Amino acid sequence: MKKWLGLVFILMGLSAIAQNKIIPAPLSVKPAPGYFTFDPTTYFLGNDQVAYKDGYVIKDFLIKYYNLPLKTATKSIGVGKHIALKYDSTLAVADGGYHILISPENITITGKNNGGVLYGLLSLMQLIEKTGNTVQIPCGEITDYPQFQYRGMHLDCSRHFFDMAFIKKYIDYLAMYKMNTFHWHLTDDQGWRIEIKQYPKLTEIGAWRDGTMVGHYRDQQYDNVRYGGFYTQKEIKEIVRYATDRHITIIPEIEMPGHCMAALAAYPELGCVKDTTYQVAKGWGVFEDVFCPNDSTFIFLENVLDEVMALFPSPYIHVGGDEVEKIRWKNCSHCQQLIKEKGLVNEHGLQSYFIQRIEKYVNSKGRSIIGWDEILEGGLAQNATIMSWRGEEGAILAAQQKHYAIMTPGSHCYFDYYQGAPQLEPLAIGGFVPLDKVYGFNPIPASLTPEQATYILGAQANIWTEYINFPEQVEYMLLPRMLALSEVLWTSKENKNYDDFLSRLLFHFQLLDKTNTNYAKSIYQINYKVTPASELNKLNITLLSNPQLGKIDVQTINVLNGSKNNFTYENPFTVSAETPYISAQLNGSIKNTPTTQIKLKFNKATGKSITLKNEPSKKYSADGGFTLINGVEATVNPSWNGSEWLGFLGTDLQAIIDLGEIDSIHSVTIGCLYDKLSWIYPAESVQIWVSTNGKNYEQAGKIKYNGDQKRNAITISSTVKTGRYIKIEAINLGTIPSGNPGAGSKPWLFIDEISVE
Ligand code: ACM
Ligand code: ZN
């Protein structure tokens, strides 16, 4: 009996908490009986101007998401049922924290500072339940505050330009999920987007390009449509006000000393090479032309920064500093003279000198700089904060030197990367950052001491827009991944749980549907894993999906007689050369979810045993050797998790396949990837040997590489016609040839399927 009572109480508690749909999950939610019911006389009552304004912001959200118009008032006279908004700087929570008390009569939201009241209101809004005409909120008490003080989202408005209306919408999304920083990437090679009164050509010339790359970089195709746009100072002031009302700080980024083709096109005298025609870049990538660190360049940049600082009240100004090619400085007499004069080591020292000189200027105006992690090279500027994008390393080095750092590693925070299988997603730059990966991110690098960890301010995700032309596509890349990031940054570790997040997310999808937001449905994609089967010439298929999203409908097709077999997925199943085509789709509440198509290619090696003499790089190890004989050919995106590529950095592939029995062998084909931009080169040559006993091998064929497709199938005819064991050696090119990205470095060798006929 006692046991039962205990269980009932636990279940009561659980069901109330389960009804909590708030993202990011709050610190503490204590349910109480009853409901607060909205009626037409319900007021927001702000006891001071700031709280009143927060009520005003939420009014917009309530109309947008719940069609719920509410009145606001600053005085309680004549106001009946109300939601009281209060500021209390002594509230025992971290900055941005709040406390909510919901009773059937009234609601009180007490916020600390930095948006506490707004955050309380946002949480409250997510608790609204609507049944028929009744709009209500379950009673209870919430205490909440964020784990990290820097919760950022970035948007690149240079590669593609987004208008005022969308920038406001973007800020709304950030506010809705308690993000507090908008990193606005305003200048780059492909367009200068901020009006600078003293230098009008920056926008007259620098904001426009005569064409844009179409398709992927590797295709090198362009249109010749003039493209551009910029924000006037008046518009920027409006955006800053809009963001401030939503407790969002905008950090503007003015890129230097690289990524400045647009500025050079407007003012060529700022570059090292004077007798040249600079153009606003039409394509993506890293360019050799950079600012020349001479006095007139510094005067120019200081004047630009003066106007920028007048527009943006942010304590931080982002000065870029990433991906600075050194070749122009190497060949510039002024730059070489400066290196000597200042006693700098080399061009890396010059980069450091450049950033430090700018930092002094920005500091003299009472602001601090942020730079990408390259600004660590050649000595860190005195007070600079690092944005660690090339992994965690930059942040670790910064924190060890007692510098603040913001985590934005490509592995978890690049929202321009794919979030699902590339063949089911719109074209993206590459990479793979799915929702659960974002959710699993820990902004504190494991190697930091607790004291060093205090220098990690938080994290930010970046949306670079080379492949993102329209607002709808920004929404797609942003959502739902930003919701996962918001929980990474706000929610305490103890309250984080991916399955629970997913159940709350489904409710938020409904909210986003109400505003016609183009969020990604990539989580509804079904992933799969191919594993060896116990029977010879067969493979096991495991389908992967979160059970909360629904059951999986499967169809296999028999290629011999055309018959189809439909079933609901329960357990891994076995397929053979007769049933190589499999399609899988969720049968849940969401319609039109993507279909995963698996097309296996069976050959004599498929599903057999394989051993590798050289392990591939950890980063590109897929399912080890089995990846090469699992019947699945790779896509051309090597970073995708479901990728079928094995990557060898500077080393060779050496594999032995055991066919299980002596068989005829006429040819062996091996797939290699060719992607110069990513330093990936096909094998320089491939050799095969054949053996009947696994001891004595006879050379059976050798081929030199020649070809240049993205995926090369290198086929060798076998001179030895029977055997059981096949030894394959694919030789790494060794060195990247001159004139190519990464020239002189070790190239990658990427191998996918090996087939034996
Ligand atoms: C960067 O992605 N170049 C900071
Ligand atoms: Zn120079």
XYZ file of N, CA and C in Angstrom, residues 230-352:
369
model
N 23.275 46.624 -48.810
C 23.956 47.024 -47.572
C 22.947 47.632 -46.619
N 23.370 47.786 -45.378
C 22.524 48.406 -44.359
C 22.984 49.844 -44.169
N 22.044 50.789 -44.243
C 22.402 52.180 -43.963
C 22.609 52.316 -42.453
N 23.242 53.414 -42.060
C 23.467 53.614 -40.620
C 22.129 53.768 -39.900
N 21.173 54.365 -40.574
C 19.839 54.525 -39.974
C 19.214 53.144 -39.709
N 19.374 52.249 -40.690
C 18.822 50.898 -40.528
C 19.536 50.145 -39.406
N 20.839 50.339 -39.346
C 21.605 49.646 -38.303
C 21.161 50.102 -36.916
N 20.931 51.400 -36.777
C 20.449 51.907 -35.479
C 19.115 51.258 -35.118
N 18.269 51.104 -36.126
C 16.959 50.488 -35.890
C 17.123 49.026 -35.429
N 18.041 48.319 -36.075
C 18.278 46.917 -35.702
C 18.871 46.831 -34.291
N 19.804 47.723 -33.982
C 20.426 47.699 -32.648
C 19.353 47.934 -31.576
N 18.455 48.884 -31.847
C 17.361 49.151 -30.896
C 16.470 47.915 -30.736
N 16.142 47.326 -31.860
C 15.276 46.144 -31.876
C 15.897 45.019 -31.037
N 17.204 44.828 -31.228
C 17.909 43.769 -30.495
C 17.992 44.121 -29.005
N 18.297 45.386 -28.704
C 18.425 45.809 -27.303
C 17.114 45.568 -26.559
N 15.997 45.865 -27.203
C 14.692 45.624 -26.580
C 14.498 44.149 -26.247
N 15.190 43.292 -26.951
C 15.076 41.854 -26.715
C 16.279 41.308 -25.949
N 17.006 42.215 -25.308
C 18.175 41.875 -24.475
C 19.227 41.105 -25.261
N 19.402 41.517 -26.505
C 20.421 40.900 -27.347
C 21.473 41.943 -27.701
N 22.725 41.581 -27.459
C 23.838 42.445 -27.841
C 24.256 42.076 -29.255
N 24.453 43.081 -30.090
C 24.971 42.785 -31.430
C 26.464 43.085 -31.444
N 27.243 42.068 -31.797
C 28.678 42.265 -31.982
C 28.930 42.364 -33.484
N 29.350 43.539 -33.952
C 29.616 43.664 -35.382
C 30.992 43.094 -35.693
N 31.133 42.491 -36.871
C 32.462 42.033 -37.284
C 32.906 42.806 -38.514
N 34.060 43.436 -38.379
C 34.721 44.101 -39.500
C 36.005 43.314 -39.726
N 36.054 42.567 -40.816
C 37.169 41.631 -41.056
C 38.462 42.334 -41.430
N 39.553 41.930 -40.801
C 40.893 42.384 -41.156
C 41.901 41.380 -40.625
N 43.102 41.289 -41.097
C 43.598 41.943 -42.309
C 43.232 41.186 -43.589
N 42.594 40.017 -43.473
C 42.199 39.266 -44.672
C 40.712 39.437 -44.951
N 40.196 38.599 -45.834
C 38.768 38.624 -46.183
C 38.282 40.048 -46.454
N 39.044 40.791 -47.273
C 38.748 42.220 -47.463
C 38.709 42.627 -48.932
N 38.462 41.680 -49.830
C 38.433 42.010 -51.268
C 37.449 43.134 -51.582
N 36.305 43.145 -50.886
C 35.291 44.169 -51.167
C 35.827 45.560 -50.816
N 36.558 45.653 -49.699
C 37.138 46.944 -49.308
C 38.238 47.351 -50.284
N 39.036 46.372 -50.728
C 40.119 46.673 -51.680
C 39.559 47.112 -53.030
N 38.433 46.513 -53.432
C 37.818 46.917 -54.702
C 37.397 48.388 -54.625
N 36.968 48.821 -53.443
C 36.528 50.211 -53.266
C 37.723 51.157 -53.115
N 38.730 50.728 -52.361
C 39.906 51.570 -52.092
C 41.181 50.747 -52.319
N 41.603 50.624 -53.595
C 42.728 49.729 -53.932
C 44.031 50.118 -53.220
N 44.147 51.374 -52.813
C 45.387 51.811 -52.161
C 45.598 51.119 -50.808
N 44.579 50.403 -50.304
C 44.720 49.709 -49.016
C 45.440 48.369 -49.154
N 45.692 47.926 -50.394
C 46.351 46.644 -50.614
C 47.852 46.802 -50.821
N 48.566 45.683 -50.828
C 50.019 45.728 -51.037
C 50.346 46.017 -52.504
N 49.554 45.444 -53.410
C 49.815 45.615 -54.834
C 48.992 46.793 -55.319
N 49.662 47.829 -55.815
C 48.928 49.059 -56.156
C 48.399 49.020 -57.600
N 49.216 48.496 -58.530
C 48.818 48.569 -59.946
C 48.015 47.341 -60.354
N 46.839 47.199 -59.710
C 46.018 46.034 -60.012
C 44.550 46.423 -59.912
N 43.690 45.598 -60.464
C 42.257 45.852 -60.344
C 41.688 44.816 -59.388
N 41.314 45.270 -58.213
C 40.672 44.362 -57.262
C 39.186 44.288 -57.599
N 38.608 43.131 -57.364
C 37.168 42.961 -57.614
C 36.492 42.371 -56.391
N 35.277 42.801 -56.156
C 34.478 42.146 -55.123
C 34.350 40.687 -55.557
N 34.677 39.758 -54.661
C 34.770 38.353 -55.058
C 33.415 37.779 -55.445
N 33.421 36.973 -56.511
C 32.205 36.298 -56.966
C 32.140 34.868 -56.410
N 33.313 34.337 -56.121
C 33.379 32.952 -55.638
C 33.775 32.895 -54.172
N 33.764 31.680 -53.635
C 34.077 31.494 -52.210
C 35.551 31.166 -52.036
N 35.986 31.094 -50.805
C 37.353 30.666 -50.549
C 38.166 31.704 -49.812
N 39.473 31.508 -49.853
C 40.405 32.406 -49.168
C 41.255 33.072 -50.240
N 41.363 34.392 -50.190
C 42.050 35.130 -51.247
C 43.415 35.627 -50.774
N 44.307 35.799 -51.740
C 45.673 36.194 -51.380
C 45.771 37.673 -51.034
N 44.879 38.506 -51.586
C 44.952 39.939 -51.315
C 44.408 40.261 -49.930
N 45.210 41.020 -49.186
C 44.848 41.399 -47.813
C 45.218 42.871 -47.615
N 44.819 43.457 -46.495
C 45.208 44.841 -46.210
C 46.721 44.936 -46.035
N 47.329 45.987 -46.579
C 48.746 46.260 -46.352
C 48.865 47.090 -45.066
N 49.651 46.622 -44.119
C 49.707 47.315 -42.827
C 50.529 48.617 -42.879
N 50.083 49.562 -43.704
C 50.778 50.852 -43.718
C 49.932 51.890 -42.992
N 50.505 53.071 -42.764
C 49.817 54.060 -41.924
C 48.455 54.444 -42.477
N 48.357 54.574 -43.808
C 47.049 55.012 -44.330
C 45.989 53.920 -44.153
N 46.413 52.652 -44.198
C 45.444 51.574 -43.926
C 44.946 51.669 -42.485
N 45.877 51.911 -41.546
C 45.447 51.992 -40.143
C 44.526 53.191 -39.913
N 44.839 54.314 -40.582
C 43.950 55.484 -40.445
C 42.556 55.142 -40.978
N 42.542 54.479 -42.133
C 41.261 54.049 -42.713
C 40.490 53.178 -41.726
N 41.168 52.143 -41.195
C 40.468 51.201 -40.313
C 40.000 51.872 -39.027
N 40.818 52.786 -38.509
C 40.413 53.488 -37.282
C 39.180 54.353 -37.537
N 39.161 55.015 -38.686
C 37.985 55.830 -39.021
C 36.745 54.961 -39.190
N 36.931 53.809 -39.843
C 35.803 52.885 -40.010
C 35.309 52.433 -38.631
N 36.261 52.033 -37.786
C 35.880 51.532 -36.456
C 35.202 52.615 -35.622
N 35.616 53.869 -35.794
C 34.944 54.969 -35.083
C 33.450 54.973 -35.394
N 33.143 54.859 -36.680
C 31.726 54.886 -37.068
C 31.006 53.628 -36.579
N 31.716 52.500 -36.624
C 31.118 51.236 -36.172
C 30.815 51.309 -34.671
N 31.780 51.831 -33.906
C 31.587 51.888 -32.447
C 30.491 52.880 -32.066
N 30.314 53.890 -32.911
C 29.234 54.844 -32.636
C 27.868 54.199 -32.853
N 27.817 53.209 -33.729
C 26.536 52.556 -34.033
C 26.204 51.425 -33.061
N 27.259 50.697 -32.638
C 27.034 49.496 -31.836
C 27.541 49.717 -30.406
N 26.647 49.687 -29.422
C 27.084 49.885 -28.039
C 27.820 48.675 -27.447
N 27.932 47.589 -28.196
C 28.550 46.361 -27.682
C 29.922 46.612 -27.061
N 30.195 46.002 -25.911
C 31.543 46.122 -25.335
C 32.606 45.470 -26.226
N 32.161 44.562 -27.100
C 33.088 43.855 -27.990
C 32.930 44.290 -29.439
N 34.068 44.426 -30.116
C 34.071 44.609 -31.560
C 34.879 43.443 -32.131
N 34.296 42.735 -33.110
C 34.979 41.576 -33.706
C 35.805 42.058 -34.898
N 37.091 41.723 -34.904
C 37.951 42.212 -35.991
C 38.420 41.088 -36.915
N 37.769 39.944 -36.848
C 38.108 38.859 -37.779
C 39.463 38.249 -37.437
N 40.403 38.376 -38.366
C 41.752 37.858 -38.133
C 41.977 36.449 -38.656
N 40.939 35.821 -39.232
C 41.088 34.433 -39.699
C 41.614 34.379 -41.130
N 42.207 33.239 -41.436
C 42.564 32.856 -42.806
C 43.283 33.981 -43.568
N 44.369 34.474 -42.987
C 45.113 35.556 -43.632
C 46.286 34.966 -44.419
N 46.186 35.036 -45.742
C 47.285 34.570 -46.596
C 48.454 35.545 -46.436
N 49.687 35.035 -46.487
C 50.842 35.887 -46.198
C 51.637 36.278 -47.453
N 51.220 35.743 -48.606
C 52.044 35.892 -49.813
C 52.243 37.354 -50.241
N 51.197 38.181 -50.124
C 51.346 39.594 -50.523
C 52.330 40.311 -49.609
N 52.270 40.023 -48.328
C 53.185 40.654 -47.365
C 54.631 40.218 -47.644
N 54.785 38.935 -48.046
C 56.126 38.416 -48.360
C 56.748 39.209 -49.500
N 55.914 39.612 -50.467
C 56.425 40.273 -51.669
C 56.293 41.793 -51.632
N 55.945 42.361 -50.483
C 55.711 43.805 -50.404
C 56.898 44.461 -49.693
N 57.504 45.455 -50.345
C 58.705 46.072 -49.748
C 58.349 46.794 -48.455
N 57.171 47.451 -48.422
C 56.776 48.124 -47.173
C 56.637 47.105 -46.044
N 55.946 46.004 -46.332
C 55.708 44.990 -45.291
C 57.024 44.403 -44.781
N 57.945 44.121 -45.697
C 59.235 43.547 -45.300
C 60.032 44.541 -44.456
N 59.963 45.828 -44.859
C 60.637 46.885 -44.110
C 60.071 46.974 -42.683
N 58.737 46.879 -42.597
C 58.057 46.971 -41.301
C 58.461 45.814 -40.383
N 58.578 44.624 -40.974
C 58.982 43.448 -40.195
C 60.363 43.691 -39.573
N 61.283 44.247 -40.388
C 62.643 44.549 -39.901
C 62.600 45.612 -38.810
N 61.922 46.701 -39.132
C 61.844 47.858 -38.235
C 61.315 47.488 -36.852
N 60.256 46.675 -36.841
C 59.607 46.338 -35.570
C 60.213 45.078 -34.937
N 61.215 44.510 -35.608
C 61.845 43.307 -35.064
C 60.896 42.126 -35.004
N 60.032 41.987 -35.979
C 59.063 40.884 -35.990
C 59.710 39.642 -36.589
N 59.233 38.466 -36.177
C 59.846 37.213 -36.644
C 59.650 37.043 -38.147
N 58.422 37.204 -38.583
C 58.096 36.981 -39.995
C 56.712 37.553 -40.260
N 56.045 37.063 -41.293
C 54.713 37.581 -41.641
C 53.677 37.219 -40.563
N 53.908 36.125 -39.834
C 52.988 35.803 -38.731
C 53.096 36.857 -37.641
N 54.320 37.315 -37.425
C 54.530 38.410 -36.477
C 53.827 39.676 -36.950
N 53.799 39.837 -38.252
C 53.151 41.025 -38.818
C 51.630 40.976 -38.576
N 51.075 39.775 -38.713
C 49.637 39.616 -38.429
C 49.354 39.994 -36.978
N 50.228 39.523 -36.097
C 50.074 39.803 -34.681
C 50.216 41.316 -34.419
